[in-house]
Amino acid sequence: MGDLSKNFSRSEFACKGTNCCGHSAPIQPELISALQALRDQVSLPLSITSGFRCNHHNESVGGAAQSFHTLGMAADVDCSDGLTAEDLARAAETIPAFQQGGIGIYPSWVHLDVRTTGKARWRND
Ligand SMILES: [Zn+2]
Ligand SMILES: [Zn+2]
């Protein structure tokens, strides 16, 4: 049982930087509900490798300057056994907030965001 939704806890989304924001996790509720809908659909645990990043940490990992991670609107989701990045991206396309938002496909994870500025799709493989 998570403290944000059925399967997600705030700690999973905390900034992973050291000596920056003290692992804060200001995450938008829209992101959590979309991820929970995705989790329910795939019926497999989703592991969050990057959630919120403060500006300092975002800079140190070379993130895009206006990254949606710094707004608490993005998560990188690792693919578990039996689920490829393609599978996960295809499932995300059926969740309205991701369908209208951003979906980036990487070799072993998917970036998902709930931007409201128009959909974005990219791949990096
Ligand atoms: Zn930080
Ligand atoms: Zn990302």
PDB file of C-alpha atoms and ligand atoms in Angstrom:
ATOM      1  CA  MET A   1       0.000   0.000   0.000  1.00  0.00           C
ATOM      2  CA  GLY A   2       1.546   3.288  -1.079  1.00  0.00           C
ATOM      3  CA  ASP A   3       1.047   6.630   0.615  1.00  0.00           C
ATOM      4  CA  LEU A   4       0.210   8.429  -2.657  1.00  0.00           C
ATOM      5  CA  SER A   5      -2.003   5.794  -4.277  1.00  0.00           C
ATOM      6  CA  LYS A   6      -2.666   2.066  -4.061  1.00  0.00           C
ATOM      7  CA  ASN A   7       0.788   1.148  -5.370  1.00  0.00           C
ATOM      8  CA  PHE A   8       2.922   4.293  -5.183  1.00  0.00           C
ATOM      9  CA  SER A   9       4.703   6.049  -2.346  1.00  0.00           C
ATOM     10  CA  ARG A  10       6.169   9.528  -2.237  1.00  0.00           C
ATOM     11  CA  SER A  11       9.616   8.146  -1.400  1.00  0.00           C
ATOM     12  CA  GLU A  12       9.806   6.472  -4.835  1.00  0.00           C
ATOM     13  CA  PHE A  13       9.570   9.895  -6.496  1.00  0.00           C
ATOM     14  CA  ALA A  14      11.990  11.787  -4.276  1.00  0.00           C
ATOM     15  CA  CYS A  15      14.898  13.705  -5.813  1.00  0.00           C
ATOM     16  CA  LYS A  16      17.931  11.415  -5.832  1.00  0.00           C
ATOM     17  CA  GLY A  17      20.461  14.230  -5.625  1.00  0.00           C
ATOM     18  CA  THR A  18      22.770  14.653  -2.675  1.00  0.00           C
ATOM     19  CA  ASN A  19      23.344  18.014  -1.010  1.00  0.00           C
ATOM     20  CA  CYS A  20      20.495  19.656  -2.898  1.00  0.00           C
ATOM     21  CA  CYS A  21      16.819  19.726  -1.911  1.00  0.00           C
ATOM     22  CA  GLY A  22      16.867  17.080   0.830  1.00  0.00           C
ATOM     23  CA  HIS A  23      15.126  14.448  -1.322  1.00  0.00           C
ATOM     24  CA  SER A  24      11.979  16.477  -1.746  1.00  0.00           C
ATOM     25  CA  ALA A  25       9.137  15.049  -3.864  1.00  0.00           C
ATOM     26  CA  PRO A  26       6.616  17.666  -4.987  1.00  0.00           C
ATOM     27  CA  ILE A  27       4.749  15.429  -7.418  1.00  0.00           C
ATOM     28  CA  GLN A  28       1.611  16.439  -9.315  1.00  0.00           C
ATOM     29  CA  PRO A  29      -1.466  14.331  -8.464  1.00  0.00           C
ATOM     30  CA  GLU A  30      -2.214  13.967 -12.212  1.00  0.00           C
ATOM     31  CA  LEU A  31       1.043  12.040 -12.658  1.00  0.00           C
ATOM     32  CA  ILE A  32       0.212   9.682  -9.804  1.00  0.00           C
ATOM     33  CA  SER A  33      -3.306   8.923 -11.022  1.00  0.00           C
ATOM     34  CA  ALA A  34      -2.046   8.276 -14.556  1.00  0.00           C
ATOM     35  CA  LEU A  35       0.712   5.971 -13.282  1.00  0.00           C
ATOM     36  CA  GLN A  36      -1.750   4.118 -11.071  1.00  0.00           C
ATOM     37  CA  ALA A  37      -4.064   3.616 -14.064  1.00  0.00           C
ATOM     38  CA  LEU A  38      -1.082   2.258 -16.016  1.00  0.00           C
ATOM     39  CA  ARG A  39      -0.089   0.003 -13.133  1.00  0.00           C
ATOM     40  CA  ASP A  40      -3.648  -1.373 -12.927  1.00  0.00           C
ATOM     41  CA  GLN A  41      -3.667  -2.022 -16.635  1.00  0.00           C
ATOM     42  CA  VAL A  42      -0.359  -3.890 -16.891  1.00  0.00           C
ATOM     43  CA  SER A  43      -0.862  -5.698 -13.563  1.00  0.00           C
ATOM     44  CA  LEU A  44       2.881  -5.678 -12.947  1.00  0.00           C
ATOM     45  CA  PRO A  45       4.944  -3.657 -10.478  1.00  0.00           C
ATOM     46  CA  LEU A  46       6.341  -0.463 -12.019  1.00  0.00           C
ATOM     47  CA  SER A  47       9.656   0.712 -10.709  1.00  0.00           C
ATOM     48  CA  ILE A  48      10.333   4.440 -10.801  1.00  0.00           C
ATOM     49  CA  THR A  49      13.990   5.165 -11.542  1.00  0.00           C
ATOM     50  CA  SER A  50      13.595   8.945 -11.672  1.00  0.00           C
ATOM     51  CA  GLY A  51      10.691  11.038 -10.451  1.00  0.00           C
ATOM     52  CA  PHE A  52      11.124  14.566  -9.168  1.00  0.00           C
ATOM     53  CA  ARG A  53      14.456  16.323  -9.795  1.00  0.00           C
ATOM     54  CA  CYS A  54      15.221  19.699  -8.304  1.00  0.00           C
ATOM     55  CA  ASN A  55      16.982  22.097 -10.685  1.00  0.00           C
ATOM     56  CA  HIS A  56      20.345  21.411  -9.088  1.00  0.00           C
ATOM     57  CA  HIS A  57      20.090  17.622  -9.468  1.00  0.00           C
ATOM     58  CA  ASN A  58      18.571  17.932 -12.944  1.00  0.00           C
ATOM     59  CA  GLU A  59      21.588  19.945 -14.015  1.00  0.00           C
ATOM     60  CA  SER A  60      24.016  17.439 -12.529  1.00  0.00           C
ATOM     61  CA  VAL A  61      22.440  14.534 -14.460  1.00  0.00           C
ATOM     62  CA  GLY A  62      22.380  16.540 -17.680  1.00  0.00           C
ATOM     63  CA  GLY A  63      18.580  16.740 -17.869  1.00  0.00           C
ATOM     64  CA  ALA A  64      16.884  19.131 -20.270  1.00  0.00           C
ATOM     65  CA  ALA A  65      16.658  22.642 -18.796  1.00  0.00           C
ATOM     66  CA  GLN A  66      12.867  22.714 -18.811  1.00  0.00           C
ATOM     67  CA  SER A  67      12.552  19.037 -17.914  1.00  0.00           C
ATOM     68  CA  PHE A  68       9.117  17.992 -16.727  1.00  0.00           C
ATOM     69  CA  HIS A  69      10.942  16.106 -13.968  1.00  0.00           C
ATOM     70  CA  THR A  70      11.650  19.475 -12.326  1.00  0.00           C
ATOM     71  CA  LEU A  71       7.912  20.228 -12.321  1.00  0.00           C
ATOM     72  CA  GLY A  72       6.916  16.942 -10.695  1.00  0.00           C
ATOM     73  CA  MET A  73       5.115  15.962 -13.888  1.00  0.00           C
ATOM     74  CA  ALA A  74       7.408  13.199 -15.186  1.00  0.00           C
ATOM     75  CA  ALA A  75       8.632   9.749 -14.224  1.00  0.00           C
ATOM     76  CA  ASP A  76      11.069   7.314 -15.787  1.00  0.00           C
ATOM     77  CA  VAL A  77       9.642   3.823 -15.449  1.00  0.00           C
ATOM     78  CA  ASP A  78      11.898   0.796 -15.593  1.00  0.00           C
ATOM     79  CA  CYS A  79      10.658  -2.235 -17.475  1.00  0.00           C
ATOM     80  CA  SER A  80      10.125  -5.320 -15.398  1.00  0.00           C
ATOM     81  CA  ASP A  81      10.470  -8.897 -16.612  1.00  0.00           C
ATOM     82  CA  GLY A  82       8.022  -9.701 -19.349  1.00  0.00           C
ATOM     83  CA  LEU A  83       7.379  -6.086 -20.259  1.00  0.00           C
ATOM     84  CA  THR A  84       9.434  -4.259 -22.874  1.00  0.00           C
ATOM     85  CA  ALA A  85       9.692  -0.492 -23.254  1.00  0.00           C
ATOM     86  CA  GLU A  86       7.490  -0.863 -26.334  1.00  0.00           C
ATOM     87  CA  ASP A  87       4.821  -2.727 -24.338  1.00  0.00           C
ATOM     88  CA  LEU A  88       4.879  -0.102 -21.621  1.00  0.00           C
ATOM     89  CA  ALA A  89       4.682   2.780 -24.107  1.00  0.00           C
ATOM     90  CA  ARG A  90       1.787   1.094 -25.897  1.00  0.00           C
ATOM     91  CA  ALA A  91      -0.079   0.696 -22.598  1.00  0.00           C
ATOM     92  CA  ALA A  92       0.646   4.344 -21.716  1.00  0.00           C
ATOM     93  CA  GLU A  93      -0.972   5.425 -24.990  1.00  0.00           C
ATOM     94  CA  THR A  94      -4.307   4.235 -23.580  1.00  0.00           C
ATOM     95  CA  ILE A  95      -4.067   6.462 -20.471  1.00  0.00           C
ATOM     96  CA  PRO A  96      -5.462   9.916 -21.420  1.00  0.00           C
ATOM     97  CA  ALA A  97      -2.970  12.017 -19.442  1.00  0.00           C
ATOM     98  CA  PHE A  98      -0.013  10.214 -21.081  1.00  0.00           C
ATOM     99  CA  GLN A  99      -1.701  10.006 -24.472  1.00  0.00           C
ATOM    100  CA  GLN A 100      -1.935  13.809 -24.461  1.00  0.00           C
ATOM    101  CA  GLY A 101       1.428  14.166 -22.731  1.00  0.00           C
ATOM    102  CA  GLY A 102       4.968  12.961 -23.315  1.00  0.00           C
ATOM    103  CA  ILE A 103       6.164   9.404 -23.973  1.00  0.00           C
ATOM    104  CA  GLY A 104       9.845   8.726 -24.607  1.00  0.00           C
ATOM    105  CA  ILE A 105      11.071   5.206 -25.362  1.00  0.00           C
ATOM    106  CA  TYR A 106      14.562   4.160 -24.207  1.00  0.00           C
ATOM    107  CA  PRO A 107      16.183   0.708 -24.393  1.00  0.00           C
ATOM    108  CA  SER A 108      15.025  -0.445 -20.948  1.00  0.00           C
ATOM    109  CA  TRP A 109      12.778   2.271 -19.621  1.00  0.00           C
ATOM    110  CA  VAL A 110      10.088   4.699 -20.641  1.00  0.00           C
ATOM    111  CA  HIS A 111       9.843   8.391 -19.797  1.00  0.00           C
ATOM    112  CA  LEU A 112       6.244   9.420 -19.137  1.00  0.00           C
ATOM    113  CA  ASP A 113       4.959  12.904 -18.426  1.00  0.00           C
ATOM    114  CA  VAL A 114       1.614  14.615 -18.041  1.00  0.00           C
ATOM    115  CA  ARG A 115       2.496  17.863 -19.812  1.00  0.00           C
ATOM    116  CA  THR A 116      -0.512  19.891 -20.970  1.00  0.00           C
ATOM    117  CA  THR A 117       1.363  21.795 -23.679  1.00  0.00           C
ATOM    118  CA  GLY A 118       0.774  19.309 -26.488  1.00  0.00           C
ATOM    119  CA  LYS A 119       1.836  15.728 -26.967  1.00  0.00           C
ATOM    120  CA  ALA A 120       5.460  14.755 -27.483  1.00  0.00           C
ATOM    121  CA  ARG A 121       6.910  11.441 -28.624  1.00  0.00           C
ATOM    122  CA  TRP A 122      10.516  10.445 -28.993  1.00  0.00           C
ATOM    123  CA  ARG A 123      12.746   7.424 -28.931  1.00  0.00           C
ATOM    124  CA  ASN A 124      16.309   6.953 -27.929  1.00  0.00           C
ATOM    125  CA  ASP A 125      17.451   3.461 -28.806  1.00  0.00           C
TER     126      ASP A 125
HETATM  127 ZN    ZN B   1      17.352  17.728  -5.191  1.00  0.00          ZN
HETATM  128 ZN    ZN B   2      12.489  11.286 -17.884  1.00  0.00          ZN
END
